Amino acid sequence: MKKILVTGSNGQIGFGLVQHLRKIYGAENVVATDIRKVPGPVSEGGPFEVLDVRDGRAMTERLSSAKADTVIHLAGVLSAKSEADPQLAWDTNMNGLYTALEAARANGCALFFPSSISAFGRTTPAKNTPQDTIQRPSTIYGAAKVAGELLCDYYHLKYGMDTRGVRFPGLISYSALPGGGTTDYAVHIYREAAAKGKYTSYIGKGTYMPMMYMPDALDAVVRLMEADPRKLRHRNSFNVAAMSFEPEEIAASIRQVIPDFTLAYDVDPVRQAIAESWPDSLDCSAAKAEWGFSPRYDLDSMTREMLANMPKA
Ligand code: AKB
């Protein structure tokens, strides 16, 4: 990667990734885009353009004027919000990806696609979910992710486009809040623990999901996009996760730093049903073997860093 255009730069991943990429590749070589401009490091720390990912002409022009060789296509609507508005989700997540692929093809760019654990469903083996397995999700978000994985593979096979992707688990960061996801509780719990010493979880006790701390996710994107293509047997998309936990385990980890922390439950049936249809844990051996995926953080080291960086009450 030399000249990179990022879509969805104001989102949870984009916020951290744009800054990470600018440190590695130089601020002038990372063009951040989003549907709106928000004051802050993303729009002020380097080139920024307003871009609706469904506007093919605008995206093609932006890639051409930036002389980009890579598109990191992050713009999308998360799982719970997608269930609330399936039409918006399909339009943004599917038509946005199609637009990005076509614009990237016209400009000879590589493209990164963030798939998700939502690409699996209830009939997928839930524990240590294999890289290649049943993918029959029951959400519109998951359906778009499976279709997106296939579409990216199609562009690689048909046009030789360098498409690569990972299936992100729940991502946890202190710098940017997620919005509208199912795994978001694992971010909110740290905020509330630091601010109030208590949290009410909308995800039920005993519900495991794969997770990863944001610095490991950012490192994974760069490693995958810089990997030797001859070593990639898979492309769209690789299982990646660093840990798997349920609410009681994250609470126990928080209590090592905040002993009086209390956890209560008020389960949201929509997000609980989504969580129960997703894997408990992932087999990431393909990502490790093919491009050296190696996350550094486990639950306790992530907890210490999260709480040290949270705004206090
Ligand atoms: C969500 O919860 O929607 C996302 C995801 C796992 O794709 N964090």
PDB file of N, CA and C and ligand atoms in Angstrom, residues 12 77-80 115-118 141 145 168-171 178 180-184 209-210 274 278, ligand 1:
ATOM      1  N   GLN A  12     -16.058   3.373  14.125  1.00  0.00           N
ATOM      2  CA  GLN A  12     -15.214   2.869  15.220  1.00  0.00           C
ATOM      3  C   GLN A  12     -13.855   2.382  14.703  1.00  0.00           C
ATOM      4  N   VAL A  77     -23.425  -0.200   7.892  1.00  0.00           N
ATOM      5  CA  VAL A  77     -24.361  -0.119   9.023  1.00  0.00           C
ATOM      6  C   VAL A  77     -24.182  -1.401   9.839  1.00  0.00           C
ATOM      7  N   LEU A  78     -24.033  -1.294  11.167  1.00  0.00           N
ATOM      8  CA  LEU A  78     -23.783  -2.478  12.015  1.00  0.00           C
ATOM      9  C   LEU A  78     -25.056  -3.314  12.231  1.00  0.00           C
ATOM     10  N   SER A  79     -24.881  -4.445  12.925  1.00  0.00           N
ATOM     11  CA  SER A  79     -25.912  -5.495  12.955  1.00  0.00           C
ATOM     12  C   SER A  79     -27.266  -5.084  13.534  1.00  0.00           C
ATOM     13  N   ALA A  80     -27.279  -4.503  14.737  1.00  0.00           N
ATOM     14  CA  ALA A  80     -28.572  -4.206  15.372  1.00  0.00           C
ATOM     15  C   ALA A  80     -29.289  -3.093  14.612  1.00  0.00           C
ATOM     16  N   SER A 115     -15.468  -8.212   6.560  1.00  0.00           N
ATOM     17  CA  SER A 115     -16.593  -9.075   6.859  1.00  0.00           C
ATOM     18  C   SER A 115     -16.681  -9.185   8.384  1.00  0.00           C
ATOM     19  N   SER A 116     -17.439 -10.132   8.872  1.00  0.00           N
ATOM     20  CA  SER A 116     -17.731 -10.148  10.309  1.00  0.00           C
ATOM     21  C   SER A 116     -18.145 -11.548  10.735  1.00  0.00           C
ATOM     22  N   ILE A 117     -18.112 -11.787  12.050  1.00  0.00           N
ATOM     23  CA  ILE A 117     -18.620 -13.056  12.586  1.00  0.00           C
ATOM     24  C   ILE A 117     -20.104 -13.230  12.243  1.00  0.00           C
ATOM     25  N   SER A 118     -20.749 -12.144  11.826  1.00  0.00           N
ATOM     26  CA  SER A 118     -22.162 -12.217  11.429  1.00  0.00           C
ATOM     27  C   SER A 118     -22.351 -13.008  10.144  1.00  0.00           C
ATOM     28  N   TYR A 141     -27.677  -8.060   7.981  1.00  0.00           N
ATOM     29  CA  TYR A 141     -26.262  -7.666   8.089  1.00  0.00           C
ATOM     30  C   TYR A 141     -25.368  -8.849   7.696  1.00  0.00           C
ATOM     31  N   LYS A 145     -22.882  -9.569   4.485  1.00  0.00           N
ATOM     32  CA  LYS A 145     -21.460  -9.915   4.668  1.00  0.00           C
ATOM     33  C   LYS A 145     -21.097 -11.155   3.849  1.00  0.00           C
ATOM     34  N   PHE A 168     -14.249  -9.676  11.125  1.00  0.00           N
ATOM     35  CA  PHE A 168     -13.977  -9.072  12.427  1.00  0.00           C
ATOM     36  C   PHE A 168     -14.911  -9.638  13.486  1.00  0.00           C
ATOM     37  N   PRO A 169     -14.377  -9.865  14.685  1.00  0.00           N
ATOM     38  CA  PRO A 169     -15.216 -10.181  15.840  1.00  0.00           C
ATOM     39  C   PRO A 169     -15.679  -8.858  16.461  1.00  0.00           C
ATOM     40  N   GLY A 170     -16.198  -8.850  17.665  1.00  0.00           N
ATOM     41  CA  GLY A 170     -16.476  -7.606  18.369  1.00  0.00           C
ATOM     42  C   GLY A 170     -15.160  -6.873  18.594  1.00  0.00           C
ATOM     43  N   LEU A 171     -15.117  -5.592  18.273  1.00  0.00           N
ATOM     44  CA  LEU A 171     -13.883  -4.819  18.442  1.00  0.00           C
ATOM     45  C   LEU A 171     -14.042  -3.845  19.594  1.00  0.00           C
ATOM     46  N   PRO A 178     -18.503   2.368  19.211  1.00  0.00           N
ATOM     47  CA  PRO A 178     -19.235   1.742  18.111  1.00  0.00           C
ATOM     48  C   PRO A 178     -20.680   2.227  18.155  1.00  0.00           C
ATOM     49  N   GLY A 180     -24.646   0.854  17.090  1.00  0.00           N
ATOM     50  CA  GLY A 180     -25.626  -0.009  16.431  1.00  0.00           C
ATOM     51  C   GLY A 180     -25.202  -1.447  16.257  1.00  0.00           C
ATOM     52  N   GLY A 181     -24.152  -1.886  16.959  1.00  0.00           N
ATOM     53  CA  GLY A 181     -23.718  -3.275  16.853  1.00  0.00           C
ATOM     54  C   GLY A 181     -24.275  -4.126  17.985  1.00  0.00           C
ATOM     55  N   THR A 182     -24.024  -5.429  17.900  1.00  0.00           N
ATOM     56  CA  THR A 182     -24.450  -6.373  18.934  1.00  0.00           C
ATOM     57  C   THR A 182     -23.356  -6.547  19.982  1.00  0.00           C
ATOM     58  N   THR A 183     -22.101  -6.460  19.543  1.00  0.00           N
ATOM     59  CA  THR A 183     -20.980  -6.637  20.476  1.00  0.00           C
ATOM     60  C   THR A 183     -20.637  -5.349  21.232  1.00  0.00           C
ATOM     61  N   ASP A 184     -21.357  -4.261  20.972  1.00  0.00           N
ATOM     62  CA  ASP A 184     -21.025  -2.951  21.578  1.00  0.00           C
ATOM     63  C   ASP A 184     -20.996  -2.985  23.107  1.00  0.00           C
ATOM     64  N   MET A 209     -19.046 -14.462  22.771  1.00  0.00           N
ATOM     65  CA  MET A 209     -18.775 -14.003  21.401  1.00  0.00           C
ATOM     66  C   MET A 209     -17.269 -13.791  21.239  1.00  0.00           C
ATOM     67  N   PRO A 210     -16.742 -13.991  20.015  1.00  0.00           N
ATOM     68  CA  PRO A 210     -15.323 -13.704  19.767  1.00  0.00           C
ATOM     69  C   PRO A 210     -15.087 -12.191  19.812  1.00  0.00           C
ATOM     70  N   ILE A 274     -29.417 -12.131  17.950  1.00  0.00           N
ATOM     71  CA  ILE A 274     -28.296 -12.008  17.003  1.00  0.00           C
ATOM     72  C   ILE A 274     -27.057 -12.676  17.604  1.00  0.00           C
ATOM     73  N   TRP A 278     -24.453 -16.182  16.435  1.00  0.00           N
ATOM     74  CA  TRP A 278     -23.049 -16.002  16.051  1.00  0.00           C
ATOM     75  C   TRP A 278     -22.161 -17.011  16.773  1.00  0.00           C
TER      76      TRP A 278
HETATM   77  C1  AKB B   1     -21.667  -5.846  15.345  1.00  0.00           C
HETATM   78  O1  AKB B   1     -21.854  -6.193  16.524  1.00  0.00           O
HETATM   79  O2  AKB B   1     -22.564  -5.573  14.551  1.00  0.00           O
HETATM   80  C2  AKB B   1     -20.233  -5.814  14.839  1.00  0.00           C
HETATM   81  C3  AKB B   1     -19.843  -7.104  14.202  1.00  0.00           C
HETATM   82  C4  AKB B   1     -19.361  -8.228  15.022  1.00  0.00           C
HETATM   83  O3  AKB B   1     -19.915  -7.219  13.014  1.00  0.00           O
HETATM   84  N1  AKB B   1     -19.350  -5.481  15.910  1.00  0.00           N
END
